[in-house]
XYZ file of C-alpha atoms in Angstrom:
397
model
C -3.995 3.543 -19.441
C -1.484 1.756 -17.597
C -3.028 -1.454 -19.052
C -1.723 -1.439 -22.049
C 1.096 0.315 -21.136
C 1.981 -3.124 -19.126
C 1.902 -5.198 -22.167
C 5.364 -4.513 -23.245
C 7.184 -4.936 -20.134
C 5.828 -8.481 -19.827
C 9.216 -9.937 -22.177
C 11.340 -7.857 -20.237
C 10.363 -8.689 -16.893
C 10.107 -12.589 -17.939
C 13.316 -12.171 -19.341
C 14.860 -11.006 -15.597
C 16.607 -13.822 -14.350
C 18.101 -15.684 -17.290
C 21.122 -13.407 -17.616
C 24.071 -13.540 -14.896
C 24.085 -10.157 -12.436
C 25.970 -6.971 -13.537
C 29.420 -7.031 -11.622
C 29.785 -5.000 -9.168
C 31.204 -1.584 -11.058
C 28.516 -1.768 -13.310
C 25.733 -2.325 -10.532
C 27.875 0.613 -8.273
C 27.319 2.936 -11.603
C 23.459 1.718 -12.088
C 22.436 2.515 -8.596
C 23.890 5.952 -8.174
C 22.080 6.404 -11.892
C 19.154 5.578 -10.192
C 19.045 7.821 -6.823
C 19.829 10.836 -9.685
C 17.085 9.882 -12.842
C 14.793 7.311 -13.292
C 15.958 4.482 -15.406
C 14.612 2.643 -18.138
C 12.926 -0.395 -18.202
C 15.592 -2.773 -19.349
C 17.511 -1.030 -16.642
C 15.404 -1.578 -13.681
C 15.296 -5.204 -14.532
C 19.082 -5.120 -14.664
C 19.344 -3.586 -11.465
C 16.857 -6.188 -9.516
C 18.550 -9.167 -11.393
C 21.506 -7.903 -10.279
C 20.587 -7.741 -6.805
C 21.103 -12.105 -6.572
C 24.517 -11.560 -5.987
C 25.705 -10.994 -2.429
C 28.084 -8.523 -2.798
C 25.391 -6.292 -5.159
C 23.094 -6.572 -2.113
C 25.592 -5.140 0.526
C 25.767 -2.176 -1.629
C 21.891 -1.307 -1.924
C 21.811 -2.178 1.915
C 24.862 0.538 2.198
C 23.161 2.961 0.317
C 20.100 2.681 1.914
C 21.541 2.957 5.053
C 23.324 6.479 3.918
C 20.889 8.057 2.395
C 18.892 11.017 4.084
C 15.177 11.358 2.767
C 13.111 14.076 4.162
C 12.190 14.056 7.687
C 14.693 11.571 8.242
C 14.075 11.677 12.168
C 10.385 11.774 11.892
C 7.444 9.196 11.637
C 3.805 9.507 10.685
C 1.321 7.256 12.192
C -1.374 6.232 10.452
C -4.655 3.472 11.611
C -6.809 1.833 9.999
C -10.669 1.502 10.438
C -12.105 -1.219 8.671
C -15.675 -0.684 8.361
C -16.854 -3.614 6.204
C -15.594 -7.309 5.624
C -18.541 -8.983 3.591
C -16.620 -9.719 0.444
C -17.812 -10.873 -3.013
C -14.752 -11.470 -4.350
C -12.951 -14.586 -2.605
C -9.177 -13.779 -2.913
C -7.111 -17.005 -2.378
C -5.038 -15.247 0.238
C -7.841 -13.201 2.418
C -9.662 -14.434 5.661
C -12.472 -12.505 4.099
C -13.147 -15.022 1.414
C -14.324 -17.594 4.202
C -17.974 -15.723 4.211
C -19.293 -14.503 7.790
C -18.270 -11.445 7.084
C -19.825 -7.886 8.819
C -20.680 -4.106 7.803
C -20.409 -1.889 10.699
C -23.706 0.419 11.068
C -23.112 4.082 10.847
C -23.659 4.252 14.839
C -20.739 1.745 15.235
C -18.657 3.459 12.503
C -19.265 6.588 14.120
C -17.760 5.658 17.392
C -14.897 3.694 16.219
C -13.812 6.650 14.136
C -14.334 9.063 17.255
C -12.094 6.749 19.442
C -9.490 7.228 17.162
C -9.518 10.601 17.407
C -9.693 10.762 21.024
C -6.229 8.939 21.018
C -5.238 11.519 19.004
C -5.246 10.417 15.071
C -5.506 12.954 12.473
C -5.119 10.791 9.827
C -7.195 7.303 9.578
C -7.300 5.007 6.873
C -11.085 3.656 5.490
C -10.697 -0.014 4.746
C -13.728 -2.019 3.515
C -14.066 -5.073 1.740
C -15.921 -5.393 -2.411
C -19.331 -5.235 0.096
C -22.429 -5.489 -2.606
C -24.568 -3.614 -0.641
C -21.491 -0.506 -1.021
C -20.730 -1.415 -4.277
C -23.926 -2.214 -6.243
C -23.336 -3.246 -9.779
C -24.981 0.208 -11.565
C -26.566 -0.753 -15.177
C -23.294 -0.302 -17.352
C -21.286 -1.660 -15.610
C -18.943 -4.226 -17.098
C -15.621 -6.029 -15.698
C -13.409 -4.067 -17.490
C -15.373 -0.777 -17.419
C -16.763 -1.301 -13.707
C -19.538 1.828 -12.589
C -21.399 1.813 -9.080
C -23.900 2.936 -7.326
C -22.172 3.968 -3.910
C -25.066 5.774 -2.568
C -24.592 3.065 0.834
C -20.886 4.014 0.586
C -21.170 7.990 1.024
C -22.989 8.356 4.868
C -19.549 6.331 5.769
C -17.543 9.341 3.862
C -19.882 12.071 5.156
C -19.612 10.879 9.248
C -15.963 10.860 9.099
C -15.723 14.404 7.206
C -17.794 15.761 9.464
C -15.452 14.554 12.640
C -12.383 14.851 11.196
C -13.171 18.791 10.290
C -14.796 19.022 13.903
C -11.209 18.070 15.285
C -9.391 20.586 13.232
C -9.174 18.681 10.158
C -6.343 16.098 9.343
C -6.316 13.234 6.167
C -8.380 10.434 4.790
C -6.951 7.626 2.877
C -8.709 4.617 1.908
C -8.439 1.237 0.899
C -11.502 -0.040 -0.676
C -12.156 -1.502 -3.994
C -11.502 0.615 -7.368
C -13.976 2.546 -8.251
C -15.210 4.573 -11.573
C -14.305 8.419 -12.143
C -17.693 9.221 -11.075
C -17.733 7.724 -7.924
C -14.465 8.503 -6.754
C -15.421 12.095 -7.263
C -17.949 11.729 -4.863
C -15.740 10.529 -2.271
C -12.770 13.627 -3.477
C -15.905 15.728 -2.425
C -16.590 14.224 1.258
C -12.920 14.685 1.819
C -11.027 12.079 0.479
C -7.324 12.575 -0.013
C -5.335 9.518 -0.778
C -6.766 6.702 -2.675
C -4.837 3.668 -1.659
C -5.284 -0.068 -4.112
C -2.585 -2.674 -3.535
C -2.255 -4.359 -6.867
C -1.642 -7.937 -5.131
C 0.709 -9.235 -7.691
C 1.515 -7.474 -11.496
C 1.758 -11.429 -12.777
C -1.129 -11.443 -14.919
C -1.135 -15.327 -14.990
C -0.682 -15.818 -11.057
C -3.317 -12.718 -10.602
C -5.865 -15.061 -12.604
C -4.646 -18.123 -10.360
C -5.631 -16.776 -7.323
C -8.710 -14.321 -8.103
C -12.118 -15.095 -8.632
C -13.061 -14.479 -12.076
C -16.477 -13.359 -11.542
C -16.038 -10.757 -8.894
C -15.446 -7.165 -9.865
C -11.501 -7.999 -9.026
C -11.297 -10.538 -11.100
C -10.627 -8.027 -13.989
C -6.733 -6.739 -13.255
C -6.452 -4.144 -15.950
C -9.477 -2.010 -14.242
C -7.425 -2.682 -11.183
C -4.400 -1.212 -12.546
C -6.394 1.480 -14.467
C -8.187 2.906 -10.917
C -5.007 4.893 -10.229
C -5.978 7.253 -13.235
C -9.621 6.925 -12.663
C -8.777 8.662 -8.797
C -6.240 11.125 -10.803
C -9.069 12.160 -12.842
C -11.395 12.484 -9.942
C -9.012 15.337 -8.689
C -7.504 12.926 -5.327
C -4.390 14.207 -4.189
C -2.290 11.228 -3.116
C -1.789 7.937 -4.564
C -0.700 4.629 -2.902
C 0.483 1.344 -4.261
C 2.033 -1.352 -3.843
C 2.191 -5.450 -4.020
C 1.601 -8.561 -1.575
C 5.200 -9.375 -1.541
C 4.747 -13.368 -1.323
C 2.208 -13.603 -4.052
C 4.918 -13.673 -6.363
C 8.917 -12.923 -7.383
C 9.094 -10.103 -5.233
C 12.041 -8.764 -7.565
C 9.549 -9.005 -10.435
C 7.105 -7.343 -8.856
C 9.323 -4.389 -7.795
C 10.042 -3.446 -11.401
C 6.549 -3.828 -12.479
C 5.857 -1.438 -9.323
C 9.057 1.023 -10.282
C 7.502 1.298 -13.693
C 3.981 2.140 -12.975
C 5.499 5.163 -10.863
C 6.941 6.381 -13.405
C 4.337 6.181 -15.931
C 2.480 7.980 -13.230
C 4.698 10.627 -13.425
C 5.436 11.260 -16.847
C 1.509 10.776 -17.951
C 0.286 12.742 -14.559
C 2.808 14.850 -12.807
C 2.779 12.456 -9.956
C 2.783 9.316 -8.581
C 2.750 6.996 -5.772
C 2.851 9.414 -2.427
C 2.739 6.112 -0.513
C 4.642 3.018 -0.938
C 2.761 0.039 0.712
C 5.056 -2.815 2.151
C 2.397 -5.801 3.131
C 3.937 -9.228 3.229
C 1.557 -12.393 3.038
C 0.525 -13.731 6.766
C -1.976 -15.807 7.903
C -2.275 -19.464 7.081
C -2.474 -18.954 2.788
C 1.211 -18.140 3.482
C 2.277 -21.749 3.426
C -0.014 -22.526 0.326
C 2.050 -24.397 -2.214
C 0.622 -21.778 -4.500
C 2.840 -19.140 -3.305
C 5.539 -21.280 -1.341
C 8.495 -20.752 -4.238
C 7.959 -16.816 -3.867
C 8.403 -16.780 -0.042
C 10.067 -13.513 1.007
C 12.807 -13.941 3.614
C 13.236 -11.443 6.372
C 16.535 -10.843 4.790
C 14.710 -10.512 1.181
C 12.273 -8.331 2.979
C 14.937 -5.917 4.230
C 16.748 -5.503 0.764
C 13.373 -4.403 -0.682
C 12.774 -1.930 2.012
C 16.043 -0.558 1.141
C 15.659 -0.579 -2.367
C 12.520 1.061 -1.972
C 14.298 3.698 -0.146
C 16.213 4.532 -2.987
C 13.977 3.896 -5.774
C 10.891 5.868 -4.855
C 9.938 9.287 -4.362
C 6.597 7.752 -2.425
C 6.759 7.340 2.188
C 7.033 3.715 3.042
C 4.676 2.471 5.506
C 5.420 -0.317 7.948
C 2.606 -1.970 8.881
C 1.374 -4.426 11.611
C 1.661 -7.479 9.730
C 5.726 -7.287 10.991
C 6.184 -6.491 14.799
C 7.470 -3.130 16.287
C 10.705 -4.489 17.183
C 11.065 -5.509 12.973
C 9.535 -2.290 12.125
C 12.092 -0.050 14.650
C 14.828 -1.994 13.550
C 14.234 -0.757 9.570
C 13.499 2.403 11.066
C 16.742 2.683 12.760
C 19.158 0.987 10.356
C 17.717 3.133 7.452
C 16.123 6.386 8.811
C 12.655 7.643 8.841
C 10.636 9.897 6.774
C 8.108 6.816 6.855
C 4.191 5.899 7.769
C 3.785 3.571 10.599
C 0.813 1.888 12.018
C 1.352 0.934 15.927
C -2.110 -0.157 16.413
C -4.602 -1.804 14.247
C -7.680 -3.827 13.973
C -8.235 -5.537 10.573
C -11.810 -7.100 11.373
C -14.627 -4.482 11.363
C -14.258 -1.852 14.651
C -12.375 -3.254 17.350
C -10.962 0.056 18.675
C -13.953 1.484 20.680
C -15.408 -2.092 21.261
C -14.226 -5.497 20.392
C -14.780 -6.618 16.750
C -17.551 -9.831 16.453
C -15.771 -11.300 13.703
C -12.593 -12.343 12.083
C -9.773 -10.606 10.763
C -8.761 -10.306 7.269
C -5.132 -11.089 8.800
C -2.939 -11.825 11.881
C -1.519 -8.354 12.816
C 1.417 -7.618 15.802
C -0.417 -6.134 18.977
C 1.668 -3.145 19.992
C 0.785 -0.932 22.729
C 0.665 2.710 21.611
C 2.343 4.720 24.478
C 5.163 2.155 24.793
C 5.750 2.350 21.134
C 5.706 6.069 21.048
C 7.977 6.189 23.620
C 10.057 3.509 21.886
C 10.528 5.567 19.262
C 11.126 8.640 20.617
C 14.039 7.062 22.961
C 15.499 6.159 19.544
C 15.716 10.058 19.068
C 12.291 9.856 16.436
C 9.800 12.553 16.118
C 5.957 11.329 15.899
C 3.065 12.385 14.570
C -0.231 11.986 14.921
C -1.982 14.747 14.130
C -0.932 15.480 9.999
C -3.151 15.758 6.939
C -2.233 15.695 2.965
C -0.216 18.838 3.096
C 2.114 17.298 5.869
C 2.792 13.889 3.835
C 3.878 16.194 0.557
C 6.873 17.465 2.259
C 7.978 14.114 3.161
C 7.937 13.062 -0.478
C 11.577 12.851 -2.345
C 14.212 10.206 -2.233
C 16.816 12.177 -0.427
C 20.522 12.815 -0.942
């Protein structure tokens, strides 16, 4: 498992900015290297160290900017639903953790997820919070070998089957906590596709810092592990990412690089989607986080590194606005997910949401982004499923 797989990058990563950055023909010679093969470990941590130095940056920003990935004039859009927020866990940096949290009935869930379609979604993401009464605790369960009962889960899974096959079918992702083999089988069954966990930060000691120990997150390595639980459940697609703010984003990018390609070698595939959430809200100004604060210019270079370094879409998301999202779109091409309108408090599509959001997102009015986009000569799609996102996978030429 990618747990103890972990272990040994820890020196090397610790290790990545104590040397000075690879000049510029050596950098030149490690990035082509690494839009050919994958690299090593000591290499990706070369490469990101080497990335401090200006002129090192214009080149990944050059070759980001050049490179064509597969439906290069095309985006997918993508919404989410959120369906729970009552939380047991109490992250430092979610809303959620402040208690009053909600679980939408099955009546409410249904119509939320029906309004979605009727705007024309084929593709919705599940979102819901660690909600006890989703998640119960089954008898063997322990933190690092977590099992549930998700019996409360499943009549969530089985509505939206049921209307996503009555509109012709399409693709469900989620985002909810990691779950056992067993359990994520279930959900496989009732149509799951793409089983999405952000790993939040890869810093073991700054994941225990801002974590409560005695939730079910608390543990990281069952974290990192439910990647291979939902491979062994027989889901498709696979998303990951980090918070980028939690910690040294350029630390966190190799430990991300890496678990890709463990993916890959161990499974045949990894990360479909590449997640690119940036801390908002008010925790980003905590003085627990404020020495990892990612610039918009920081921001940018990662996008384009990511660009090169992964076969996985990127999705922009509404934590940046439309015009930031358009502008990556247009300085480095498409081939990416994009969410254009979002609620991240329980409903809020088909009727306002009664309670707060797990984070400030950009409002962005759907028509006028569509045709935003399309005036920038970009395809859109709303209506794609699993087989649609594997043909946008590769990293281009």
């Amino acid at each position: 498992m990618f747990s103890d797989e972990i272990e040994r990058f820890y020196p090397i990563v610790d290790a990545l900015d104590t040397s000075e950055p690879l000049p510029r023909p050596q950098f030149a010679g490690l990035l082509a290297k690494a839009c050919r093969e994958d690299l090593d470990a000591e290499e990706i941590a070369r490469l990101l160290n080497a990335t401090r130095d200006e002129d090192n940056r214009t080149l990944v920003l050059e070759r980001a900017a050049s490179l064509r990935r597969p439906h290069d004039r095309e985006v997918l859009l993508l919404p989410p639903l959120y369906f729970s927020s009552i939380c047991e866990n109490r992250c430092a940096y979610c809303e959620f953790s402040t208690g009053g949290g909600k679980q939408l009935d099955l009546e409410e869930f249904e119509r939320e997820f029906s309004y979605l379609l009727s705007l024309g979604f084929r593709s919705i993401e599940l979102v819901s919070s660690q909600d006890p009464q989703l998640y119960r605790r089954a008898g063997e369960y322990r933190p690092e070998s977590q099992v549930f009962d998700v019996a409360e889960l499943l009549p969530f899974f089985d509505i939206a089957h049921r209307l996503l096959e009555g509109s012709g079918g399409g693709m469900l992702t989620t985002n909810i906590p990691p779950l056992d083999v067993a359990s994520l089988r279930l959900l496989k069954n009732r149509g799951l596709d793409c089983f999405l966990v952000w790993q939040e930060t890869f810093d073991p000691r700054q994941y225990r810092k801002l974590h409560y120990a005695h939730g079910p997150k608390g543990n990281q390595a069952f974290r990192l592990n439910s990647m291979e639980n939902a491979i062994a459940a027989g889901i498709e697609h696979l998303a990951g990412a980090f918070l980028k703010g939690l910690h040294d984003w350029r630390r966190e990018e190799v430990f991300l690089y890496l678990f890709d390609r463990y993916l890959r070698k161990r499974n045949g595939r990894g990360f479909s989607i590449i997640g690119t959430p940036r801390v908002k809200g008010r925790f980003a100004r905590s003085s627990r986080i404020r020495p990892y604060r990612v610039s918009d210019q920081d921001y940018v270079l990662n996008i384009a590194l990511d660009r090169i370094l992964f076969d996985g879409v990127l999705w922009l998301q509404t934590r940046e606005s439309f015009a930031f999202n358009l502008d990556l779109i247009q300085r480095f091409g498409g081939g990416v997910i994009l969410t254009l309108v979002s609620s991240t408090a329980p409903g809020g599509y088909a009727a306002p949401s009664t309670t707060h959001a797990q984070f400030p997102v950009h409002k962005q009015d759907l028509e006028a982004s569509m045709a935003a986009l399309r005036s920038a000569g970009i395809d859109v799609h709303l209506d794609w499923d699993s087989s649609t996102l594997g043909t946008f996978l590769g990293r281009g030429e």
